[in-house]
PDB file of C-alpha atoms in Angstrom:
ATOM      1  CA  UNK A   1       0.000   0.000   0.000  1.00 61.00           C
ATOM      2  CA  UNK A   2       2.829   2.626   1.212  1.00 70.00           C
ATOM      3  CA  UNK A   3       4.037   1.385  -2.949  1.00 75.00           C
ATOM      4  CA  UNK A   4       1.520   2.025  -3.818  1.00 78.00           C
ATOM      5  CA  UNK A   5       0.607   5.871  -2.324  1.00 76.00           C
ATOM      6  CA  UNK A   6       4.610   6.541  -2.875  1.00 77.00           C
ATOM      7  CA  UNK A   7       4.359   6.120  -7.155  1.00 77.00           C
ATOM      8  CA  UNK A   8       0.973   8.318  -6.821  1.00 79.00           C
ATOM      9  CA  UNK A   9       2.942  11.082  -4.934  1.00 80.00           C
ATOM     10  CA  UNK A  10       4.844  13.406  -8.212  1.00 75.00           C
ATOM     11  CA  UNK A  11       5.780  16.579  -6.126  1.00 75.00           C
ATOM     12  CA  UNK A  12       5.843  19.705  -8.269  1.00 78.00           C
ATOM     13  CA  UNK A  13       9.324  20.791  -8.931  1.00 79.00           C
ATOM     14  CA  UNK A  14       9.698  23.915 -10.733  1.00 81.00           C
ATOM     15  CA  UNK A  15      12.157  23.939 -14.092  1.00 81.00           C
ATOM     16  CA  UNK A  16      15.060  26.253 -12.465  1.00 84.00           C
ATOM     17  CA  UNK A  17      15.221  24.457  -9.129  1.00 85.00           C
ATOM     18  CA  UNK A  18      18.419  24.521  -9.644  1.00 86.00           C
ATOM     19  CA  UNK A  19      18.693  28.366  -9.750  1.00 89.00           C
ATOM     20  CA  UNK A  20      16.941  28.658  -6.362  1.00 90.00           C
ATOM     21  CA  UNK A  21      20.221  28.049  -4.484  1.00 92.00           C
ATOM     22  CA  UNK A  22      24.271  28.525  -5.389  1.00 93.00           C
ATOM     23  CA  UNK A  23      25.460  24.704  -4.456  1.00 93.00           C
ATOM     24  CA  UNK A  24      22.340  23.809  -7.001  1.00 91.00           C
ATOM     25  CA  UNK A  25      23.379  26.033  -9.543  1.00 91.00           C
ATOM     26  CA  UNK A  26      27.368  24.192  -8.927  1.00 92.00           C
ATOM     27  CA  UNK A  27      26.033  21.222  -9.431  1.00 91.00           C
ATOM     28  CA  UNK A  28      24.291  21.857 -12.227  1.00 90.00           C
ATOM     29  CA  UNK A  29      27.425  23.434 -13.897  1.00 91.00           C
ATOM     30  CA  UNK A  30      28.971  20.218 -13.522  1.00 92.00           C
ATOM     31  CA  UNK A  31      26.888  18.172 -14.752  1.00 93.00           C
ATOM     32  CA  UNK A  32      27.165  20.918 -18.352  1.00 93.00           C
ATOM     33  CA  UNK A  33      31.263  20.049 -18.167  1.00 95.00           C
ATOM     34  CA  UNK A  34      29.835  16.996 -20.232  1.00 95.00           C
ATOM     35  CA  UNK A  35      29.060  19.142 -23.163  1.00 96.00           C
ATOM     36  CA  UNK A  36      32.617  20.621 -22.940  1.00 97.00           C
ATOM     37  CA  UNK A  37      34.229  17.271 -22.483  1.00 97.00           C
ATOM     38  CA  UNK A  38      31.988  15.957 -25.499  1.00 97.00           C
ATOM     39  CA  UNK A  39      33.524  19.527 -28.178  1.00 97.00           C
ATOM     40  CA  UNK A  40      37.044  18.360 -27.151  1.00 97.00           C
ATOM     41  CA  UNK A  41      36.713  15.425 -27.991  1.00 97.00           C
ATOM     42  CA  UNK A  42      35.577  16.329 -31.441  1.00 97.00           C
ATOM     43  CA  UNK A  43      38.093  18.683 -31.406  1.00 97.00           C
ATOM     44  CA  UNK A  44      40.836  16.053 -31.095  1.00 97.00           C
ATOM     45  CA  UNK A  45      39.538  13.818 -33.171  1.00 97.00           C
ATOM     46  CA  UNK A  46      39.529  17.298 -35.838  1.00 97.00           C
ATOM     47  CA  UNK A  47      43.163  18.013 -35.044  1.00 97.00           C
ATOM     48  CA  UNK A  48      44.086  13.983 -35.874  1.00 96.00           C
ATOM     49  CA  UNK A  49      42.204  14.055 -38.826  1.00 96.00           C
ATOM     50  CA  UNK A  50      44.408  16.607 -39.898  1.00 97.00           C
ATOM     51  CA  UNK A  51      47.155  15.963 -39.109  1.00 96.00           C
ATOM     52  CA  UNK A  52      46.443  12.493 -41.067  1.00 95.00           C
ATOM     53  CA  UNK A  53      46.043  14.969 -44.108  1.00 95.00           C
ATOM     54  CA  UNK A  54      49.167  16.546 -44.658  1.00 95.00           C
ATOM     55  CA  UNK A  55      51.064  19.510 -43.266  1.00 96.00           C
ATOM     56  CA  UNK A  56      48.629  22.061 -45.261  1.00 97.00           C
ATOM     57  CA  UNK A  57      45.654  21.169 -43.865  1.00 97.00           C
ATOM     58  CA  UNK A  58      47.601  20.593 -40.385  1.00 97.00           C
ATOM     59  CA  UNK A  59      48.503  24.788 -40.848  1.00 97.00           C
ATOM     60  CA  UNK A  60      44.901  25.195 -41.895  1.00 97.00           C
ATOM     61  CA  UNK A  61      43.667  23.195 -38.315  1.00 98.00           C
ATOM     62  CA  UNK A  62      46.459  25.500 -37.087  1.00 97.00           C
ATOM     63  CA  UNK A  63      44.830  28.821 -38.398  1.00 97.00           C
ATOM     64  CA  UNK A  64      41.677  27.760 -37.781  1.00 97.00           C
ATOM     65  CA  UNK A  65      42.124  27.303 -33.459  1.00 97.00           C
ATOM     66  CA  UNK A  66      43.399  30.839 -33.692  1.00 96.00           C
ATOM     67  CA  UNK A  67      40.478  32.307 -34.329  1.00 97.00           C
ATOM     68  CA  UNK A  68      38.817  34.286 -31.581  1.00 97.00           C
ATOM     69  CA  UNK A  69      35.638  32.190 -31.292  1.00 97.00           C
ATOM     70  CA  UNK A  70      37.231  29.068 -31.146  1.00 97.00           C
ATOM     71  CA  UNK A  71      40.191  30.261 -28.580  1.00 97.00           C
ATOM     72  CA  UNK A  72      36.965  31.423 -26.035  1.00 98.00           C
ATOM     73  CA  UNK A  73      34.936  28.348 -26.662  1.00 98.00           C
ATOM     74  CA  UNK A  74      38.181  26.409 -25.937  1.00 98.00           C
ATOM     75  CA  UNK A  75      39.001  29.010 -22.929  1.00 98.00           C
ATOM     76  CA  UNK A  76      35.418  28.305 -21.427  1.00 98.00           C
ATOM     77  CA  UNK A  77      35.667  24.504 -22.249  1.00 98.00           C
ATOM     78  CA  UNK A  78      39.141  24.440 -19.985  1.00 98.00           C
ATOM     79  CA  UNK A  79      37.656  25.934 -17.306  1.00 97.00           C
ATOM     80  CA  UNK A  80      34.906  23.631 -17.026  1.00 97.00           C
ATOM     81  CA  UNK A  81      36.670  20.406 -17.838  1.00 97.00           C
ATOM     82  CA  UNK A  82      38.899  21.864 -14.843  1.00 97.00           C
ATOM     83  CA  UNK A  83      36.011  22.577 -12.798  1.00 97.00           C
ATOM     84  CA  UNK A  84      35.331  18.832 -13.479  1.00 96.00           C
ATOM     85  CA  UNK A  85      38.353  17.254 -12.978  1.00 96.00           C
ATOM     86  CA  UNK A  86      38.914  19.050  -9.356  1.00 96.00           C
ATOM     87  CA  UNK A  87      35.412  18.136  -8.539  1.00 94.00           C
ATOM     88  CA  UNK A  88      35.892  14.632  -9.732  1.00 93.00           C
ATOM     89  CA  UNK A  89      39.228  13.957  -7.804  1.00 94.00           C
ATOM     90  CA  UNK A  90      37.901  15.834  -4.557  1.00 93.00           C
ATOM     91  CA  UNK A  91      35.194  13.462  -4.555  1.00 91.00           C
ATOM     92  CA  UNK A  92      37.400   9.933  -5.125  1.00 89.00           C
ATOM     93  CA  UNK A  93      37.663   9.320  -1.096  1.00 88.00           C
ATOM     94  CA  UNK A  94      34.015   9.634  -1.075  1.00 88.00           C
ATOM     95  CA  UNK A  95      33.215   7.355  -3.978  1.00 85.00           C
ATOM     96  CA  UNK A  96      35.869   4.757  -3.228  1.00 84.00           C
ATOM     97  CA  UNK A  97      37.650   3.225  -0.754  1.00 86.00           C
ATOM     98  CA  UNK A  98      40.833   1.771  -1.357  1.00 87.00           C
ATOM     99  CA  UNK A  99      42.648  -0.640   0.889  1.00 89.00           C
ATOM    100  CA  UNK A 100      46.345  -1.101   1.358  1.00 87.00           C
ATOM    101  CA  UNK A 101      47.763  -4.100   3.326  1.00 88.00           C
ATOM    102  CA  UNK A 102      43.694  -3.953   4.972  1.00 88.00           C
ATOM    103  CA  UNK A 103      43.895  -0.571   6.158  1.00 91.00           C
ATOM    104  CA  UNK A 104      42.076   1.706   4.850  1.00 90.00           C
ATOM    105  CA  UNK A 105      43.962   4.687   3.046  1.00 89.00           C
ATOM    106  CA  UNK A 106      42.924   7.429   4.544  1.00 90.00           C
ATOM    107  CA  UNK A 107      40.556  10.610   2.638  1.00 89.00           C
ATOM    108  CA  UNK A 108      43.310  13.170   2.071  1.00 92.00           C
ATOM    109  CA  UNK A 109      46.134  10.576   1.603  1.00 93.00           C
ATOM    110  CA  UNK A 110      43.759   9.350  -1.541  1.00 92.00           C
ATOM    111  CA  UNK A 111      42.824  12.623  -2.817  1.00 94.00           C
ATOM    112  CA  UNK A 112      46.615  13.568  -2.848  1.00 95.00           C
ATOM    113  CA  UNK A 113      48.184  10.666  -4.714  1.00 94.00           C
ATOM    114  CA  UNK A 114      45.486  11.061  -7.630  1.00 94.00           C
ATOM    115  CA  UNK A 115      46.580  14.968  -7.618  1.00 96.00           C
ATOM    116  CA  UNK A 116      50.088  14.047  -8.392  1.00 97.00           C
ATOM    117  CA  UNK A 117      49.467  11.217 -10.746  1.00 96.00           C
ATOM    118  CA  UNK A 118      47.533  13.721 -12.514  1.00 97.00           C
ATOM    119  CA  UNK A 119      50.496  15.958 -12.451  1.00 97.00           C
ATOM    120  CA  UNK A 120      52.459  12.716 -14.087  1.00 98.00           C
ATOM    121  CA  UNK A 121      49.839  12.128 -16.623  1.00 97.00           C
ATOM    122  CA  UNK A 122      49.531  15.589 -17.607  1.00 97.00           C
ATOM    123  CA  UNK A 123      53.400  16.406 -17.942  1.00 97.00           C
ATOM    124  CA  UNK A 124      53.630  13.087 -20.297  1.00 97.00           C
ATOM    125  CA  UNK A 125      50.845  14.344 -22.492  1.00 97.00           C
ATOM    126  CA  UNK A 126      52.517  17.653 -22.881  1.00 97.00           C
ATOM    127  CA  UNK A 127      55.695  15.845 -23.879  1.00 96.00           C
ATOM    128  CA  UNK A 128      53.949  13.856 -26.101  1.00 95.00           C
ATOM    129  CA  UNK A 129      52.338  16.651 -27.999  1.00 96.00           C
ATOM    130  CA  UNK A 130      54.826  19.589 -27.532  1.00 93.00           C
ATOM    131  CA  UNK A 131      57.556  16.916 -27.956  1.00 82.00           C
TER     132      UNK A 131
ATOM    133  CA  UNK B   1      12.371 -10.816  -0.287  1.00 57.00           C
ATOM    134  CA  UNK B   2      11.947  -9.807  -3.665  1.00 65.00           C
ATOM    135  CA  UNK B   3      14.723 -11.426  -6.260  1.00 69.00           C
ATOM    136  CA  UNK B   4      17.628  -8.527  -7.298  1.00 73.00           C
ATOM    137  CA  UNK B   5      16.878  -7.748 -10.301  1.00 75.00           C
ATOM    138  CA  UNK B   6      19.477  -7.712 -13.165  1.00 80.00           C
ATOM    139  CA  UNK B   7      20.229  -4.403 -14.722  1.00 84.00           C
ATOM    140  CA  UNK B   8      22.779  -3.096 -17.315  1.00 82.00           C
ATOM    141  CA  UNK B   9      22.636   0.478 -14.937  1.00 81.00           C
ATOM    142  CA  UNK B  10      25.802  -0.663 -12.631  1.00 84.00           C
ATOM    143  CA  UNK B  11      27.905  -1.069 -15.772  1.00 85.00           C
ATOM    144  CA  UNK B  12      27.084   2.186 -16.968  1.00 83.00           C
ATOM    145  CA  UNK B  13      27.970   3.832 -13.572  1.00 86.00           C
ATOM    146  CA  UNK B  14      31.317   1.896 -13.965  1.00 88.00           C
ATOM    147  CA  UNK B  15      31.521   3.464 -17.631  1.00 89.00           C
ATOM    148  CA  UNK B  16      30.510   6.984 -16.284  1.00 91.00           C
ATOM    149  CA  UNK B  17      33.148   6.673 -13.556  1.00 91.00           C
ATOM    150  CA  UNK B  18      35.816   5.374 -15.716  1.00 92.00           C
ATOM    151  CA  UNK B  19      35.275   8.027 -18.837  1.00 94.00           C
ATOM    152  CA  UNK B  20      35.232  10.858 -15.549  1.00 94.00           C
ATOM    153  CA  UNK B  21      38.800   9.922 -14.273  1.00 94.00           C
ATOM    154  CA  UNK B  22      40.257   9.712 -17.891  1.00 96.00           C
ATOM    155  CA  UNK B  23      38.723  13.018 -18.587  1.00 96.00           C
ATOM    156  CA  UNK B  24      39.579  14.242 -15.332  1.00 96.00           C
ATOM    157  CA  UNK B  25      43.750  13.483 -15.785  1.00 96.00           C
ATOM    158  CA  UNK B  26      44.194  13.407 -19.509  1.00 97.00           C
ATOM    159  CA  UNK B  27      41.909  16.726 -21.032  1.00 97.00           C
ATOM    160  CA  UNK B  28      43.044  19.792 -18.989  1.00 98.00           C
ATOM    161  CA  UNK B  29      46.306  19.652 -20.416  1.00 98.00           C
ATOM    162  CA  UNK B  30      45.404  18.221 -23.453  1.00 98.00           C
ATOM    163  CA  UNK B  31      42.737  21.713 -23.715  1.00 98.00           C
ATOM    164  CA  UNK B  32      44.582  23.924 -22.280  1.00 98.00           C
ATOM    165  CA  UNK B  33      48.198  23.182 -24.771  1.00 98.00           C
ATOM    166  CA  UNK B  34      45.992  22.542 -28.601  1.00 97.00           C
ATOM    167  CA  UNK B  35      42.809  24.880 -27.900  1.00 97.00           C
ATOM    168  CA  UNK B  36      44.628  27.950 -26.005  1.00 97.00           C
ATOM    169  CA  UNK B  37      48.540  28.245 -25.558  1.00 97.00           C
ATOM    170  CA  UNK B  38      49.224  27.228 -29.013  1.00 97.00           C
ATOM    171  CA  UNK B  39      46.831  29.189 -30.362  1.00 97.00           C
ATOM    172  CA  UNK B  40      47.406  32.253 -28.790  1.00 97.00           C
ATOM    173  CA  UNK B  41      51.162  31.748 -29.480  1.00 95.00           C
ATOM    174  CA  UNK B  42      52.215  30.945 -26.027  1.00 97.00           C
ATOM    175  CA  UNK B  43      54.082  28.023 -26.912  1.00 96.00           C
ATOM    176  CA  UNK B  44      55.377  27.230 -30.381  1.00 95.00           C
ATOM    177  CA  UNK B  45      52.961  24.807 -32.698  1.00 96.00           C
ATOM    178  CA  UNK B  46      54.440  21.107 -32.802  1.00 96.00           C
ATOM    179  CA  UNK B  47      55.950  20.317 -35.862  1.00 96.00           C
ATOM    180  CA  UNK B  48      53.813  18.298 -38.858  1.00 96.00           C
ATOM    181  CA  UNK B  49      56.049  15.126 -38.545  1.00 96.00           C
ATOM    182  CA  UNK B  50      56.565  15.209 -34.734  1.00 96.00           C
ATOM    183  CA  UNK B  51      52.442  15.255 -34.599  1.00 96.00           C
ATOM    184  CA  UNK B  52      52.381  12.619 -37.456  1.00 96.00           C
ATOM    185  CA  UNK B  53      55.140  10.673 -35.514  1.00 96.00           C
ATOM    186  CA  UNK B  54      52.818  10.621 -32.414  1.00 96.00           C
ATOM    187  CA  UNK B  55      49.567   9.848 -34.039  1.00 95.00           C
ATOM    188  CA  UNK B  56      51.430   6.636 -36.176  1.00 95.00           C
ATOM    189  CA  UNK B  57      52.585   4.731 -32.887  1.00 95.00           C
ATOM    190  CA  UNK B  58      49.392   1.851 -32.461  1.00 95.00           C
ATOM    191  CA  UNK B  59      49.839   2.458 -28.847  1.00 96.00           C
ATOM    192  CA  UNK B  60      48.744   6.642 -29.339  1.00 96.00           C
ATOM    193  CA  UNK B  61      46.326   5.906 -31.794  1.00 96.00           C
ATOM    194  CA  UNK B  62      44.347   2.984 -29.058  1.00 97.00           C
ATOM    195  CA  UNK B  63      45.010   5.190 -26.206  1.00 96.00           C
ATOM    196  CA  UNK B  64      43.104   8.463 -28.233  1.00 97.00           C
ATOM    197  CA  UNK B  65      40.107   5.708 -28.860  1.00 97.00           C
ATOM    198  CA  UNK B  66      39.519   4.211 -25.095  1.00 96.00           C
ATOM    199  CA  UNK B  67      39.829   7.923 -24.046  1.00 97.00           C
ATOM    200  CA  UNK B  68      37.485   9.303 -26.773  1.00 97.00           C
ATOM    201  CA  UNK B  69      34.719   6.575 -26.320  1.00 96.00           C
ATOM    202  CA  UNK B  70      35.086   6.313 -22.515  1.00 96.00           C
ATOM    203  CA  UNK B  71      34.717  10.219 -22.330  1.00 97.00           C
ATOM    204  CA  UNK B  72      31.620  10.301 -24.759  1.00 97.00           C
ATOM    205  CA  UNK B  73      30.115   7.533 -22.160  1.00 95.00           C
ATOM    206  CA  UNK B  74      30.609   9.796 -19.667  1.00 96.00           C
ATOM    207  CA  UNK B  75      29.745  13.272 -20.999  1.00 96.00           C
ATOM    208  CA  UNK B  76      26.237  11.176 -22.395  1.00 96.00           C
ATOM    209  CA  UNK B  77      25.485   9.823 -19.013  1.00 94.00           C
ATOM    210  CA  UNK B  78      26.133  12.667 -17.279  1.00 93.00           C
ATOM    211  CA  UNK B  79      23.904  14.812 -19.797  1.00 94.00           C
ATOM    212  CA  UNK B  80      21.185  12.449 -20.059  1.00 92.00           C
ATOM    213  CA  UNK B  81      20.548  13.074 -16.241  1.00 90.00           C
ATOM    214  CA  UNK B  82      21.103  16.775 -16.188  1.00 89.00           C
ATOM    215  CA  UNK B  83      18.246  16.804 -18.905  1.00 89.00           C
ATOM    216  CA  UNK B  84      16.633  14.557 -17.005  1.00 89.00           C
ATOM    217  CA  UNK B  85      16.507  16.050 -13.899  1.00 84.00           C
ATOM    218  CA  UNK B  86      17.012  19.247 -14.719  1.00 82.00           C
ATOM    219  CA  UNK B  87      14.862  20.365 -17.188  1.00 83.00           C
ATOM    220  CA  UNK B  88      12.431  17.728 -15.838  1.00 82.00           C
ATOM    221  CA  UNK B  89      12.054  15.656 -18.701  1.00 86.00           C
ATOM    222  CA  UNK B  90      11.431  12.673 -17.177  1.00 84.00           C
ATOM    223  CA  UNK B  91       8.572  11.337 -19.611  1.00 87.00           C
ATOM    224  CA  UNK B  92      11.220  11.152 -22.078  1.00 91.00           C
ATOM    225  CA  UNK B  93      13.608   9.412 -20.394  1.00 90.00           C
ATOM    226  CA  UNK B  94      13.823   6.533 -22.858  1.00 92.00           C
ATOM    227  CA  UNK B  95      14.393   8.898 -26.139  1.00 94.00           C
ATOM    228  CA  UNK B  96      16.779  10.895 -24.031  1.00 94.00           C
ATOM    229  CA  UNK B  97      18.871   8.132 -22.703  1.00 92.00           C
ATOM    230  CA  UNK B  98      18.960   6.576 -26.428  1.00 94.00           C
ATOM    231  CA  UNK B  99      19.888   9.921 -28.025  1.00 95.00           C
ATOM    232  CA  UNK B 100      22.568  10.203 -25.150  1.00 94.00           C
ATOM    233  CA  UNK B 101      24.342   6.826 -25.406  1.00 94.00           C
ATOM    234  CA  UNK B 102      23.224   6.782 -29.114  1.00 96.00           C
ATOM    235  CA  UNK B 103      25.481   9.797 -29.760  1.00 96.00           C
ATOM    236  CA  UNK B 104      28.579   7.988 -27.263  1.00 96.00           C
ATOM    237  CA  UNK B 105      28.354   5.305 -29.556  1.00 96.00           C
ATOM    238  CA  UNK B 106      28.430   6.957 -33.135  1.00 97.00           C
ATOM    239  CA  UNK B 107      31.360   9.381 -31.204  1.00 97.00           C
ATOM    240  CA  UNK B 108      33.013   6.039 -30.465  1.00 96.00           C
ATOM    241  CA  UNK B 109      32.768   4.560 -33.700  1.00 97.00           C
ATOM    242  CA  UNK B 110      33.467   7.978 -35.786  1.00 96.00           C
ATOM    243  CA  UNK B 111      37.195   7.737 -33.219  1.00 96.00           C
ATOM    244  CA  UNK B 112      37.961   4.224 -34.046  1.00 96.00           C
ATOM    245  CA  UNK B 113      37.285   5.036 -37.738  1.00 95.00           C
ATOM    246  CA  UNK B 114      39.800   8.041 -37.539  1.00 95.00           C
ATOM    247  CA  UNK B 115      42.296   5.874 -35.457  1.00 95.00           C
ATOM    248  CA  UNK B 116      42.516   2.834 -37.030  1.00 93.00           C
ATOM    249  CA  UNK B 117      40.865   3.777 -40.833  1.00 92.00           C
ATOM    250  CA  UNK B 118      41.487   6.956 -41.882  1.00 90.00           C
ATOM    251  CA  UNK B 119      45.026   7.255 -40.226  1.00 85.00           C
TER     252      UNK B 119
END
C-alpha cells in the first residue's frame, strides 16, 4: 500500500530548481562540463584528422584554433573540464575506498596521490604533444 | 524478499566513472596546450612530422580511442541526467537516454574510424 501511495505522490518541482540556491546552480554546472568534455573530444579527433592529411591542412587546423571564437569556446571549455576534474578527484575518497595491506587509506592521503598522478599524466601528455 | 533484479545500470555507472577519471587526468592539459597556448602563441605549434610521428605509434592511436569513447560515455550519461533532472524531462527518459548513449556510440565509432581507418 505505502508502494503504492509513494508512485501516486509526483511533487511539483519547478524547471530552475536549480537556480533557487548557489550549491544547485554548482552542481548543475557540472553536470554541463559533459558538453565541454563531449567539443574536445571532437576537437581532437579534428586536429588527428588533420594531421592524417598533410602539413597544409595541419597549418589550416592551425589557423583555424586561432580564431577568436574558437580560442573562447576552448578558454570556457578548460575551465569547465577543470572545474570537473577538481570536482571529480575531490570526490574519489568519497566514492571509493581503497585498501592497502587492509587498512584503509585514509581521505586526504587518496585525494593527494590522484593529484600528483595527474600531475604525471599531464606532464607526459605535454611531452607527447609539444615533444 | 523480492529477487535482485538484473540491470545493465551498474555497468554504466562503472563506464561513467571510468570516462570521468580519464577526462579528469588526460583533457586539462590536453585543452589547455591545442585549444589555447598554441593558439594564442604561447608556446610554439608542434611540428607536422613530430604530430604525425605521435599519431602513427598503435599504442597513441588505441590510447586516443579508449579515451574518446570512454569520455563520450561519460559526458552522455552525465547529460542524459542533467536533462533529465534538470529540465524535468522525465517522460522522455527513454528517447533521451537513447539519443545520449546513441550519440557515445556513433562518437566512439566515428574515433575508431579516424584511429585505425582513416590514419
Amino acid at each position: 500500500m505505502t508502494d503504492f501511495l509513494a508512485r501516486l505522490y509526483k511533487p511539483k518541482v519547478p524547471l530552475l530548481w536549480w537556480l533557487s540556491k548557489p550549491s544547485y546552480t554548482a552542481f548543475v554546472l557540472r553536470e554541463l562540463s559533459s558538453l565541454f568534455v563531449a567539443w574536445f573530444v571532437a576537437y581532437l579527433l579534428l586536429l588527428a584528422l588533420a594531421v592524417g592529411a598533410g602539413e597544409a591542412e595541419y597549418r589550416r587546423f592551425l589557423d583555424l584554433s586561432a580564431n577568436p571564437f574558437l580560442i573562447a569556446l576552448n578558454v570556457v571549455s578548460f575551465a569547465f573540464v577543470l572545474y570537473h576534474a577538481v570536482t571529480f578527484i575531490n570526490l574519489t575518497p568519497q566514492a571509493m575506498v581503497v585498501r592497502l595491506r587492509g587498512r584503509r587509506v585514509p581521505g586526504p592521503l587518496l585525494t593527494a596521490s590522484i593529484y600528483v598522478a595527474w600531475l604525471v599524466v599531464s606532464a607526459f601528455l605535454a611531452w607527447l604533444v609539444v615533444g | 524478499m523480492a529477487k535482485p533484479r538484473t540491470t545493465v545500470e551498474p555497468y554504466v555507472w562503472l563506464m561513467f566513472s571510468g570516462g570521468g577519471v580519464i577526462a579528469a587526468l588526460t583533457f586539462p592539459v590536453l585543452l589547455f596546450l591545442l585549444g589555447v597556448a598554441i593558439p594564442l602563441g604561447w608556446v610554439s605549434p608542434p611540428d607536422h612530422g613530430h604530430l604525425l610521428a605521435v599519431l602513427s605509434h598503435p599504442l597513441t592511436r588505441l590510447g586516443l580511442v579508449v579515451m574518446c569513447a570512454m569520455a563520450l560515455v561519460h559526458a552522455a550519461h552525465r547529460l542524459r541526467f542533467t536533462l533529465q533532472d534538470g529540465l524535468q524531462l522525465h517522460k522522455y527518459h527513454a528517447l533521451l537516454a537513447t539519443v545520449a548513449y546513441g550519440g557515445a556510440l556513433a562518437g566512439a565509432i566515428a574515433a575508431g574510424y579516424v584511429m585505425f581507418v582513416v590514419l
